[in-house]
Coordinates of C-alpha atoms in Angstrom, one line a residue:
Chain A
X23 CA 9.9 25.6 -14.2
X24 CA 6.4 23.8 -14.7
X25 CA 4.3 25.8 -17.2
X26 CA 0.6 24.2 -17.2
X27 CA -0.9 25.4 -20.1
X28 CA -5.1 25.3 -20.6
X29 CA -4.9 21.9 -19.4
X30 CA -8.2 20.3 -19.0
X31 CA -10.0 17.2 -17.7
X32 CA -13.3 16.0 -18.7
X33 CA -15.2 12.8 -17.6
X34 CA -17.9 12.2 -20.1
X35 CA -20.3 15.3 -19.7
X36 CA -18.4 16.7 -16.6
X37 CA -15.1 19.2 -16.7
X38 CA -13.0 18.7 -13.5
X39 CA -10.3 20.6 -14.4
X40 CA -11.0 23.4 -16.9
X41 CA -8.7 25.5 -19.0
X42 CA -6.2 26.0 -16.1
X43 CA -2.8 27.8 -16.9
X44 CA -0.2 28.4 -14.2
X45 CA 3.4 28.9 -14.2
X46 CA 5.5 27.4 -11.4
X47 CA 9.2 28.9 -11.1
X48 CA 11.9 26.6 -9.9
X49 CA 12.1 26.5 -5.9
X50 CA 8.6 27.7 -5.4
X51 CA 6.0 25.9 -3.2
X52 CA 2.7 26.1 -5.0
X53 CA -0.2 25.0 -2.7
X54 CA -3.0 24.4 -4.6
X55 CA -6.3 25.1 -2.2
X56 CA -9.7 24.4 -2.8
X57 CA -12.7 22.5 -1.5
X58 CA -13.4 18.8 -2.1
X59 CA -14.3 18.5 -5.6
X60 CA -12.4 21.4 -7.1
X61 CA -10.4 19.4 -9.2
X62 CA -7.2 20.3 -7.2
X63 CA -6.2 16.9 -6.9
X64 CA -6.8 15.9 -10.7
X65 CA -4.8 18.8 -11.7
X66 CA -1.7 17.7 -9.6
X67 CA -1.8 14.0 -10.9
X68 CA -1.8 15.5 -14.4
X69 CA 1.5 16.7 -13.9
X70 CA 3.2 13.5 -13.6
X71 CA 0.4 11.9 -15.9
X72 CA -1.4 9.5 -13.2
X73 CA -4.4 10.9 -14.8
X74 CA -4.2 11.6 -18.9
X75 CA -5.4 15.2 -19.7
X76 CA -8.2 15.5 -22.2
X77 CA -6.6 18.8 -23.6
X78 CA -3.9 21.2 -22.8
X79 CA -0.2 21.0 -21.8
X80 CA 2.2 20.5 -19.1
X81 CA 5.9 21.2 -20.0
X82 CA 8.6 20.8 -17.3
X83 CA 12.0 22.7 -18.0
X84 CA 10.2 23.7 -21.4
X85 CA 10.0 19.6 -22.2
X86 CA 6.2 18.4 -22.8
X87 CA 5.7 15.6 -20.4
X88 CA 4.1 13.7 -23.4
X89 CA 7.6 13.0 -24.9
X90 CA 8.8 10.2 -22.5
X91 CA 6.8 7.4 -21.1
X92 CA 4.5 8.0 -18.4
X93 CA 6.3 5.4 -15.8
X94 CA 9.6 7.1 -16.5
X95 CA 8.3 10.5 -16.0
X96 CA 6.9 9.4 -12.7
X97 CA 10.7 8.5 -11.9
X98 CA 11.8 11.8 -12.4
X99 CA 9.2 13.5 -10.2
X100 CA 9.1 12.9 -6.2
X101 CA 5.1 11.7 -5.2
X102 CA 4.0 11.9 -1.6
X103 CA 0.3 11.4 -0.8
X104 CA -1.9 11.4 2.1
X105 CA -2.0 8.4 4.1
X106 CA 1.9 7.7 3.2
X107 CA 0.9 4.5 0.8
X108 CA 4.2 2.6 1.6
X109 CA 4.4 -0.7 0.9
X110 CA 3.9 -2.7 3.7
X111 CA 5.8 -5.9 2.8
X112 CA 9.0 -3.7 2.4
X113 CA 11.2 -2.4 5.5
X114 CA 11.9 1.0 5.7
X115 CA 15.1 1.1 3.8
X116 CA 13.7 -0.6 0.6
X117 CA 10.5 1.6 0.6
X118 CA 12.9 4.6 0.5
X119 CA 15.1 3.1 -1.9
X120 CA 12.3 2.1 -4.5
X121 CA 12.7 4.7 -7.0
X122 CA 16.8 4.5 -7.1
X123 CA 16.6 0.5 -7.3
X124 CA 13.9 1.3 -10.9
X125 CA 16.3 3.9 -12.2
X126 CA 19.7 1.2 -11.6
X127 CA 21.6 3.1 -9.2
X128 CA 24.7 1.2 -7.8
X129 CA 24.1 -0.7 -4.8
X130 CA 26.5 1.7 -2.6
X131 CA 24.9 4.9 -3.6
X132 CA 21.2 3.7 -3.0
X133 CA 22.6 2.7 0.8
X134 CA 24.2 6.0 1.1
X135 CA 21.2 7.8 -0.1
X136 CA 18.7 5.8 2.2
X137 CA 21.0 6.3 5.3
X138 CA 21.5 10.4 4.6
X139 CA 17.4 10.5 3.8
X140 CA 16.5 8.6 7.4
X141 CA 18.9 11.1 9.3
X142 CA 17.4 13.9 7.7
X143 CA 14.1 12.8 8.9
X144 CA 15.6 12.2 12.6
X145 CA 14.7 8.5 12.0
X146 CA 18.5 6.9 12.9
X147 CA 19.1 4.3 10.1
X148 CA 20.4 1.5 12.7
X149 CA 16.9 1.7 14.2
X150 CA 14.6 2.2 11.5
X151 CA 16.1 0.9 8.4
X152 CA 14.7 -2.9 8.5
X153 CA 11.5 -2.4 10.6
X154 CA 8.2 -2.8 8.5
X155 CA 5.9 0.3 7.6
X156 CA 3.6 -1.2 10.2
X157 CA 5.7 -0.8 13.2
X158 CA 5.9 3.0 13.1
X159 CA 3.9 5.6 14.2
X160 CA 2.0 7.8 11.9
X161 CA 4.1 10.7 11.6
X162 CA 7.2 8.3 11.1
X163 CA 5.1 6.5 8.5
X164 CA 4.4 10.2 7.0
X165 CA 8.1 11.3 7.3
X166 CA 9.0 7.6 5.6
X167 CA 6.6 8.5 2.5
X168 CA 8.6 12.0 1.8
X169 CA 11.8 10.2 2.1
X170 CA 10.7 7.8 -0.1
X171 CA 9.4 10.7 -2.4
X172 CA 13.0 12.5 -2.4
X173 CA 14.7 9.6 -2.8
X174 CA 16.3 10.1 -6.2
X175 CA 16.9 13.7 -6.0
X176 CA 14.1 15.1 -7.7
X177 CA 13.9 18.5 -9.0
X178 CA 10.3 18.3 -8.7
X179 CA 7.9 17.0 -5.7
X180 CA 4.2 16.5 -5.9
X181 CA 2.2 16.3 -2.5
X182 CA -1.2 15.1 -2.1
X183 CA -2.9 16.2 1.1
X184 CA 0.4 14.7 2.9
X185 CA -0.6 16.0 6.6
X186 CA -4.3 15.2 6.1
X187 CA -3.7 11.8 8.4
X188 CA -1.5 13.8 11.1
X189 CA -2.4 15.2 14.2
X190 CA -2.0 19.1 15.0
X191 CA 1.4 19.0 16.5
X192 CA 2.8 16.4 14.2
X193 CA 1.7 18.4 11.1
X194 CA 3.0 21.5 12.5
X195 CA 6.6 19.4 12.9
X196 CA 6.1 17.7 9.8
X197 CA 5.7 21.3 7.4
X198 CA 8.2 22.6 9.4
X199 CA 10.6 19.8 8.3
X200 CA 9.2 20.2 4.6
X201 CA 10.2 23.8 4.6
X202 CA 13.7 22.6 6.0
X203 CA 14.1 20.4 3.0
X204 CA 12.9 22.7 0.6
X205 CA 15.5 25.2 1.5
X206 CA 18.3 22.6 1.6
X207 CA 17.5 20.7 -1.6
X208 CA 15.9 23.7 -3.7
X209 CA 13.4 21.3 -4.7
X210 CA 10.0 22.7 -6.4
X211 CA 7.2 21.5 -4.6
X212 CA 3.7 21.6 -5.5
X213 CA 1.2 20.5 -2.8
X214 CA -2.6 19.8 -2.5
X215 CA -4.5 21.0 0.6
X216 CA -8.0 21.8 1.3
X217 CA -6.5 23.7 4.5
X218 CA -5.8 27.6 3.7
X219 CA -4.2 28.0 6.8
X220 CA -1.8 25.4 5.7
X221 CA -1.4 26.9 2.4
X222 CA -0.6 30.6 3.6
X223 CA 1.9 28.9 6.0
X224 CA 3.9 27.0 3.5
X225 CA 2.9 28.8 0.5
X226 CA 5.4 31.1 -1.9
X227 CA 2.6 30.9 -4.1
X228 CA -0.9 30.0 -3.6
X229 CA -3.5 28.8 -6.5
X230 CA -7.2 28.9 -5.6
X231 CA -9.5 26.4 -7.6
X232 CA -13.0 26.1 -7.5
X233 CA -15.5 23.7 -9.7
X234 CA -12.5 22.8 -11.9
X235 CA -11.4 26.4 -12.5
X236 CA -8.2 28.5 -11.1
X237 CA -9.6 31.8 -9.3
X238 CA -6.5 33.1 -8.5
X239 CA -3.0 32.4 -8.2
X240 CA -0.9 34.7 -6.3
X241 CA 1.6 35.0 -3.4
X242 CA 0.2 34.6 0.3
X243 CA 0.2 38.3 0.8
X244 CA -1.8 39.2 -2.0
X245 CA -4.7 36.5 -1.4
X246 CA -5.2 37.6 2.1
X247 CA -5.1 41.5 1.1
X248 CA -6.9 41.1 -2.1
X249 CA -8.9 38.1 -2.7
X250 CA -9.9 37.7 -6.1
X251 CA -13.6 36.5 -5.4
X252 CA -15.9 36.4 -2.5
X253 CA -15.1 32.4 -2.8
X254 CA -11.5 33.1 -2.2
X255 CA -12.2 35.3 0.8
X256 CA -14.8 32.9 1.9
X257 CA -12.3 30.4 2.0
X258 CA -9.9 32.8 4.3
X259 CA -12.4 33.4 6.5
X260 CA -13.0 37.0 7.8
X261 CA -11.8 36.2 11.2
X262 CA -8.3 37.0 11.4
X263 CA -7.3 38.6 8.1
X264 CA -4.9 40.9 10.3
X265 CA -3.0 38.5 12.1
X266 CA -2.4 36.3 8.9
X267 CA -0.9 39.4 7.5
X268 CA 0.9 39.8 10.2
X269 CA 1.8 35.9 10.2
X270 CA 3.3 36.4 6.7
X271 CA 6.3 38.9 7.9
X272 CA 9.3 38.4 9.8
X273 CA 9.9 40.6 13.0
X274 CA 13.6 41.1 11.5
X275 CA 12.5 43.4 9.0
X276 CA 10.7 46.2 11.1
X277 CA 13.1 46.5 13.7
X278 CA 13.9 50.0 14.8
X279 CA 16.9 51.1 17.1
X280 CA 16.3 51.1 20.8
X281 CA 16.2 49.4 23.9
X282 CA 13.1 47.6 25.9
X283 CA 12.6 45.7 28.8
X284 CA 11.6 42.2 29.5
X285 CA 11.8 38.7 27.6
X286 CA 13.1 39.2 24.0
X287 CA 11.6 38.1 20.9
X288 CA 13.8 36.5 18.1
X289 CA 14.0 38.4 14.7
X290 CA 13.4 35.1 12.8
X291 CA 9.9 35.0 14.5
X292 CA 6.6 36.5 12.5
X293 CA 4.7 40.0 13.6
X294 CA 2.2 37.6 14.5
X295 CA 4.2 36.1 17.6
X296 CA 5.8 39.4 18.4
X297 CA 1.8 40.9 18.5
X298 CA 0.9 38.1 20.7
X299 CA 3.8 38.4 23.1
X300 CA 3.5 42.1 23.5
X301 CA -0.6 41.4 24.3
X302 CA 0.0 38.7 26.8
X303 CA 3.2 40.2 28.7
X304 CA 1.1 43.8 28.6
X305 CA 4.3 45.6 27.0
X306 CA 4.2 48.1 24.4
X307 CA 7.8 47.6 23.5
X308 CA 9.6 44.4 22.9
X309 CA 13.3 43.7 22.8
X310 CA 14.5 41.8 19.9
X311 CA 17.4 39.6 19.1
X312 CA 19.0 37.8 16.6
X313 CA 19.4 33.9 16.4
X314 CA 22.4 34.0 18.3
X315 CA 20.8 35.9 21.2
X316 CA 22.4 39.4 20.3
X317 CA 20.0 42.2 21.0
X318 CA 19.6 44.2 17.6
X319 CA 16.8 46.5 18.4
X320 CA 13.1 46.9 19.4
X321 CA 9.8 46.0 18.2
X322 CA 6.8 48.3 18.9
X323 CA 3.0 47.7 19.0
X324 CA 2.3 51.1 17.0
X325 CA 4.5 49.4 14.4
X326 CA 2.6 46.2 14.6
X327 CA -0.9 48.2 14.2
X328 CA 0.1 49.7 11.6
X329 CA 1.5 46.7 9.6
X330 CA -1.8 45.1 10.6
X331 CA -4.0 47.2 8.8
X332 CA -5.5 46.7 5.7
X333 CA -2.9 48.0 3.1
X334 CA -4.5 50.8 0.9
Chain B
X77 CA 0.2 -22.7 21.0
X78 CA 3.0 -24.9 22.8
X79 CA 0.4 -28.0 23.7
X80 CA -1.1 -27.4 20.3
X81 CA 2.4 -27.8 18.6
X82 CA 3.7 -30.4 21.2
X83 CA 0.0 -32.4 20.4
X84 CA 0.3 -32.1 16.5
X85 CA 3.9 -33.4 16.5
X86 CA 2.9 -36.4 18.6
X87 CA 0.3 -37.3 16.1
X88 CA 2.7 -36.9 13.1
X89 CA 5.1 -39.0 14.6
X90 CA 1.7 -41.6 15.0
X91 CA 1.0 -41.4 11.9
X92 CA 4.2 -42.0 10.5
X93 CA 4.7 -45.1 12.5
X94 CA 1.5 -46.2 11.7
X95 CA 1.6 -46.0 7.9
X96 CA 5.4 -47.2 7.9
X97 CA 4.6 -50.3 10.0
X98 CA 1.1 -50.9 10.1
X99 CA 1.3 -54.7 11.7
X100 CA 2.4 -53.1 14.9
X101 CA -0.7 -51.8 15.7
X102 CA -2.8 -54.6 14.6
X103 CA -3.6 -55.2 18.4
X104 CA -5.7 -51.6 18.5
X105 CA -7.8 -53.1 15.3
X106 CA -8.3 -56.3 16.0
X107 CA -11.1 -56.0 18.5
X108 CA -12.8 -54.4 15.0
X109 CA -13.0 -58.0 12.9
X110 CA -15.3 -60.6 13.1
X111 CA -14.9 -63.9 11.9
X112 CA -10.7 -64.0 11.7
X113 CA -10.9 -61.0 9.5
X114 CA -7.6 -59.7 8.8
X115 CA -6.9 -56.5 10.8
X116 CA -4.5 -54.8 8.7
X117 CA -4.9 -54.2 5.0
X118 CA -2.1 -55.9 3.0
X119 CA -2.9 -56.0 -0.7
X120 CA -0.7 -52.7 -1.0
X121 CA 1.4 -51.2 1.6
X122 CA -0.2 -48.6 3.6
X123 CA 2.8 -46.5 2.8
X124 CA 2.9 -46.8 -1.1
X125 CA -1.0 -45.9 -1.1
X126 CA -0.2 -42.8 1.1
X127 CA 2.3 -41.4 -0.8
X128 CA 0.5 -42.3 -4.2
X129 CA -2.3 -40.2 -2.7
X130 CA -0.3 -37.2 -1.8
X131 CA 1.5 -37.1 -5.2
X132 CA -2.1 -37.2 -6.7
X133 CA -3.2 -34.0 -4.2
X134 CA 0.1 -32.3 -4.8
X135 CA -0.5 -32.7 -8.6
X136 CA -3.5 -31.5 -8.6
X137 CA -3.1 -28.4 -6.3
X138 CA 0.1 -27.4 -8.4
X139 CA -2.1 -27.6 -11.6
X140 CA -4.8 -25.4 -10.2
X141 CA -2.9 -22.9 -8.5
X142 CA -0.9 -22.2 -11.5
X143 CA -4.2 -22.3 -13.7
X144 CA -6.2 -20.6 -11.1
X145 CA -3.8 -17.7 -10.5
X146 CA -2.8 -17.1 -13.6
X147 CA -6.6 -16.5 -14.6
X148 CA -6.9 -14.2 -11.8
X149 CA -4.0 -11.9 -12.6
X150 CA -5.3 -11.9 -16.3
X151 CA -8.7 -10.6 -15.4
X152 CA -7.5 -8.3 -13.0
X153 CA -5.6 -6.9 -15.6
X154 CA -7.1 -3.7 -17.9
X155 CA -6.9 -6.0 -20.8
X156 CA -8.7 -8.9 -19.4
X157 CA -11.3 -7.0 -17.0
X158 CA -14.1 -8.3 -19.7
X159 CA -13.3 -11.9 -18.6
X160 CA -14.1 -11.5 -15.0
X161 CA -17.7 -12.7 -15.1
X162 CA -17.0 -15.5 -17.4
X163 CA -14.1 -16.8 -15.5
X164 CA -16.1 -16.6 -12.2
X165 CA -18.8 -18.8 -13.7
X166 CA -16.6 -21.3 -15.3
X167 CA -14.9 -21.7 -11.9
X168 CA -18.1 -22.2 -10.4
X169 CA -19.2 -24.3 -12.8
X170 CA -16.2 -26.7 -12.3
X171 CA -17.4 -26.4 -8.1
X172 CA -20.8 -27.2 -8.7
X173 CA -20.0 -31.1 -10.7
X174 CA -20.0 -33.8 -8.2
X175 CA -16.4 -35.4 -8.3
X176 CA -18.4 -38.4 -8.9
X177 CA -19.8 -37.4 -11.7
X178 CA -16.2 -36.0 -12.9
X179 CA -15.0 -39.2 -12.9
X180 CA -17.8 -40.9 -14.3
X181 CA -17.8 -38.6 -17.3
X182 CA -13.8 -38.9 -17.4
X183 CA -13.6 -42.8 -17.5
X184 CA -15.0 -42.9 -21.1
X185 CA -12.4 -40.4 -22.3
X186 CA -9.3 -40.8 -20.2
X187 CA -10.1 -44.5 -19.6
X188 CA -9.4 -46.0 -15.9
X189 CA -6.8 -45.1 -13.4
X190 CA -4.6 -41.8 -12.7
X191 CA -6.6 -39.6 -15.7
X192 CA -9.8 -39.1 -14.6
X193 CA -9.0 -38.7 -10.8
X194 CA -6.5 -36.1 -11.6
X195 CA -9.1 -34.2 -14.0
X196 CA -11.5 -34.2 -11.1
X197 CA -9.1 -32.9 -8.4
X198 CA -8.0 -30.3 -10.5
X199 CA -11.1 -28.9 -11.3
X200 CA -12.6 -29.4 -7.8
X201 CA -9.3 -27.0 -6.3
X202 CA -9.5 -24.3 -9.0
X203 CA -12.5 -22.3 -7.5
X204 CA -11.2 -21.8 -3.9
X205 CA -8.0 -20.5 -5.3
X206 CA -9.2 -18.7 -7.8
X207 CA -11.6 -16.9 -5.6
X208 CA -9.1 -16.1 -3.0
X209 CA -6.4 -15.0 -5.7
X210 CA -9.3 -12.0 -7.1
X211 CA -9.9 -11.1 -3.6
X212 CA -6.3 -10.9 -2.5
X213 CA -5.4 -9.0 -6.0
X214 CA -8.6 -6.4 -5.8
X215 CA -8.7 -5.5 -2.2
X216 CA -5.3 -3.8 -2.0
X217 CA -5.0 -0.8 -0.2
X218 CA -5.7 2.0 -2.8
X219 CA -3.1 4.2 -1.4
X220 CA -0.5 1.4 -2.1
X221 CA -1.7 0.7 -5.6
X222 CA -1.2 4.8 -6.3
X223 CA 1.7 4.8 -4.7
X224 CA 3.3 2.1 -7.1
X225 CA 2.1 3.7 -9.8
X226 CA 3.1 7.1 -8.5
X227 CA 6.8 5.9 -8.0
X228 CA 6.9 5.0 -11.8
X229 CA 6.5 1.0 -11.8
X230 CA 5.6 -0.5 -15.1
X231 CA 2.5 -2.7 -15.0
X232 CA 4.6 -5.9 -14.4
X233 CA 6.6 -4.3 -11.6
X234 CA 3.6 -3.6 -9.8
X235 CA 2.1 -7.1 -10.1
X236 CA 5.4 -9.0 -9.2
X237 CA 6.9 -6.4 -6.8
X238 CA 3.7 -5.3 -5.1
X239 CA 0.5 -7.1 -5.7
X240 CA 1.3 -10.3 -5.8
X241 CA 3.7 -10.5 -2.6
X242 CA 0.9 -9.0 -1.1
X243 CA -1.7 -11.3 -2.0
X244 CA -0.1 -14.3 -1.4
X245 CA -1.1 -14.9 1.9
X246 CA -4.8 -14.8 0.7
X247 CA -4.1 -16.9 -2.2
X248 CA -2.2 -19.7 0.2
X249 CA -5.7 -19.8 2.4
X250 CA -7.3 -20.5 -1.1
X251 CA -4.8 -23.4 -1.4
X252 CA -5.0 -24.5 2.0
X253 CA -9.1 -25.0 1.3
X254 CA -8.5 -26.7 -2.2
X255 CA -5.7 -29.2 -0.7
X256 CA -7.9 -30.4 2.2
X257 CA -10.7 -31.0 0.0
X258 CA -8.4 -32.5 -2.3
X259 CA -7.0 -35.1 0.4
X260 CA -10.7 -36.2 0.7
X261 CA -11.9 -36.3 -2.7
X262 CA -8.7 -38.3 -3.8
X263 CA -10.4 -41.4 -1.9
X264 CA -13.0 -41.6 -4.4
X265 CA -10.5 -42.3 -7.0
X266 CA -10.2 -45.6 -6.1
X267 CA -13.4 -46.0 -7.7
X268 CA -11.9 -45.8 -11.3
X269 CA -8.9 -47.9 -10.2
X270 CA -6.3 -44.9 -9.0
X271 CA -4.2 -46.1 -6.2
X272 CA -5.2 -43.9 -3.1
X273 CA -6.2 -44.8 0.3
X274 CA -9.8 -44.8 -0.9
X275 CA -8.9 -48.8 -2.0
X276 CA -8.4 -49.6 1.9
X277 CA -11.7 -48.0 2.5
X278 CA -13.3 -49.6 -0.4
X279 CA -12.1 -52.9 0.4
X280 CA -13.4 -52.7 4.2
X281 CA -16.8 -51.9 2.6
X282 CA -16.9 -54.2 0.2
X283 CA -15.7 -56.9 2.9
X284 CA -17.8 -55.7 5.8
X285 CA -14.5 -54.9 7.8
X286 CA -14.6 -52.1 10.2
X287 CA -10.8 -52.1 10.4
X288 CA -10.0 -51.4 7.2
X289 CA -12.7 -48.5 7.2
X290 CA -11.3 -47.1 10.1
X291 CA -7.6 -47.2 9.0
X292 CA -8.0 -45.9 5.8
X293 CA -10.4 -43.3 7.0
X294 CA -8.0 -42.4 9.9
X295 CA -5.0 -41.9 7.8
X296 CA -6.9 -39.3 5.2
X297 CA -8.6 -37.6 8.2
X298 CA -5.4 -37.1 10.2
X299 CA -3.5 -36.0 7.0
X300 CA -6.1 -33.3 6.1
X301 CA -6.1 -32.1 9.4
X302 CA -2.0 -31.5 9.8
X303 CA -2.0 -30.3 6.3
X304 CA -4.5 -27.6 7.2
X305 CA -2.6 -26.7 10.3
X306 CA 0.6 -26.2 8.9
X307 CA -0.8 -24.3 5.7
X308 CA -2.6 -22.1 8.3
X309 CA 0.7 -21.6 10.1
X310 CA 2.5 -20.7 7.2
X311 CA -0.1 -18.2 6.1
X312 CA 0.2 -16.7 9.6
X313 CA 4.0 -16.1 9.2
X314 CA 3.6 -14.9 5.9
X315 CA 0.7 -12.1 7.1
X316 CA 3.8 -10.8 9.5
X317 CA 6.3 -11.0 7.3
X318 CA 4.2 -8.9 4.6
X319 CA 3.4 -6.4 7.3
X320 CA -0.1 -7.1 7.2
X321 CA -2.5 -7.9 10.0
X322 CA -5.8 -9.8 10.0

C-alpha cells in the first residue's frame, strides 16, 4: 500500500505539485491522468525520489521512503519510461539483469529470471538475449523496458507514459500484456498518461490532475458517470460517455436465460463490444458463450440500452 | 573497403621495411642528392629515431588522456560543474600557445632534451581529448540517464557502467586528433635536442639535402595517416559494439 500525504513540490515560486494526498492499495493499477504541465510526472517521480519533495511524505507499506538511501529505494521499485531508456551498449539480457545484478543476486538465479521474463514477453531467449537494443523493433524495445523494470520482482511498478511512443496496434497489445502481467504477479502499478482512453482502459483507479492539484481520484466508472469538475468532464470528452460506461462492464454479468441465433459473443467481452456486434449485424438479441464456447444465455439490446443510460 | 585495407597493409610493410633497412632504398633517394651527398641519414638509425618518436607521442598522449578525461569527469559531476568554464579556458590556452613557444619557455626550466618536448606534446594533446570527453559525457540520451537513475545505480555505477562506455567512441575520436597532432609536433622536439624524426629533417635542411628532408617527412607523414586510419577503424568497431550509430 502506498500512502501519499500532502505531497508538494515547489520550483522557486512555481508549485508543480500542490498538496496531493492519495492512497494506492496493493494490486491496484492507479493511473494518473492530466495534460502536460499538470504535475503528473513530477508526482510519479517523487514516489521513487528521482525528485525530492519540498514537503509531504510518501509511505510504502507504512515505511517512509526517506528512511532508506534513494538508490536503494529505487532498486525495490520498478521503473519504466517512455522511449524505454534501454542501455544501448548492453544486450537485452544484460539490460533485463540490471537491477538483479545491482542487488547482488546469484548468477544462476539472474539467468533464470531473464529467461522467464523473455518468455513471458514473447521474446524467445535464444533469439533475443544476446542482441543489442538497437537491433529490436520499437514494440520489442518497449517490452524489454518493462521486463527490466520487473526483473527484481518489485511489488510496485512506476510507469511514465510507457506506451507513448508506440503505434496504436502495438500499444493495444502492450496494454493487454501489462494487464496480464499485473494479474499474474499482483504488482501494484502507478502509471502516468495524458490519454484518458488509456486510463479508463487500464486503471482500477484514476487520478485526474490539473495545475498541480489532484481533482478527482476514483474508479473509472465513477469518473465517467460523475466527473468532479468541468475539467475532468472536458478531459473525458462528451462524445462517447455511454460507450465508455458500457466498455467498463463484462457481458457475462448481464446475461439472461434464453437462446438466440447468429454468431455468439463471449462473456469475457465488454458490453461495448456486444452493442457494436448487435448494431452491426442488425440483431436485437445475441447468444452468449463462455470462454470454452459453451452457450450460457443471451444478451438483449434492451439491456444494453438500459445500462448505457446515465445512472440516476 | 577491402582495397583500402590492402593499400594500407602494403604501405605499412613498405614503411617498416624502410625504417628497418633504409640502405635498401638508397636508389630511390640518390637522384635527389647533389655533390655526392649521402642519400640516407646515418648519424642515428632511422629505427631508433622512429621508436623514440613514437615513445614520445605515446607517453604524452597517455598523460593527456588521463588528465583530460579525468578533468571532464570532474566538471560533469554535480560538485565540479562550477569549474566547467574555467577548465575549458585552461585547455584552450594550452592550445593557443604555439608548440615552438612552449619549447622555448620550457627549456630554461627543464633543460634540453626530452622534458620540454613531452610538456609541449602533453599540453597540445589536452584540448581535443577534453572537448570530446565533455561532448561524450554530456550528450547521452536523456532517457538513458533517467533509466540509470531510476533503476537505482549510484553515481559511480552510472559513470563506470553507462556514461564512460557510451562516451568511449567519442573520447577515442579526440585521442585520434591528439595523436595525429603529436606525431607531427614531435618533430619540432629535435630543435631542443630530443631524439625524434625531426632530427633527420633538420639535418637535411641544414645541409641542403632534399633526400634527408624527404625521408624524415615521409616516415612522419605515413605514420600519421596509418595511425589515424587505425584509430578510426577502432572507433567504428566501438560504435557498433555499444549499439550506437552515427
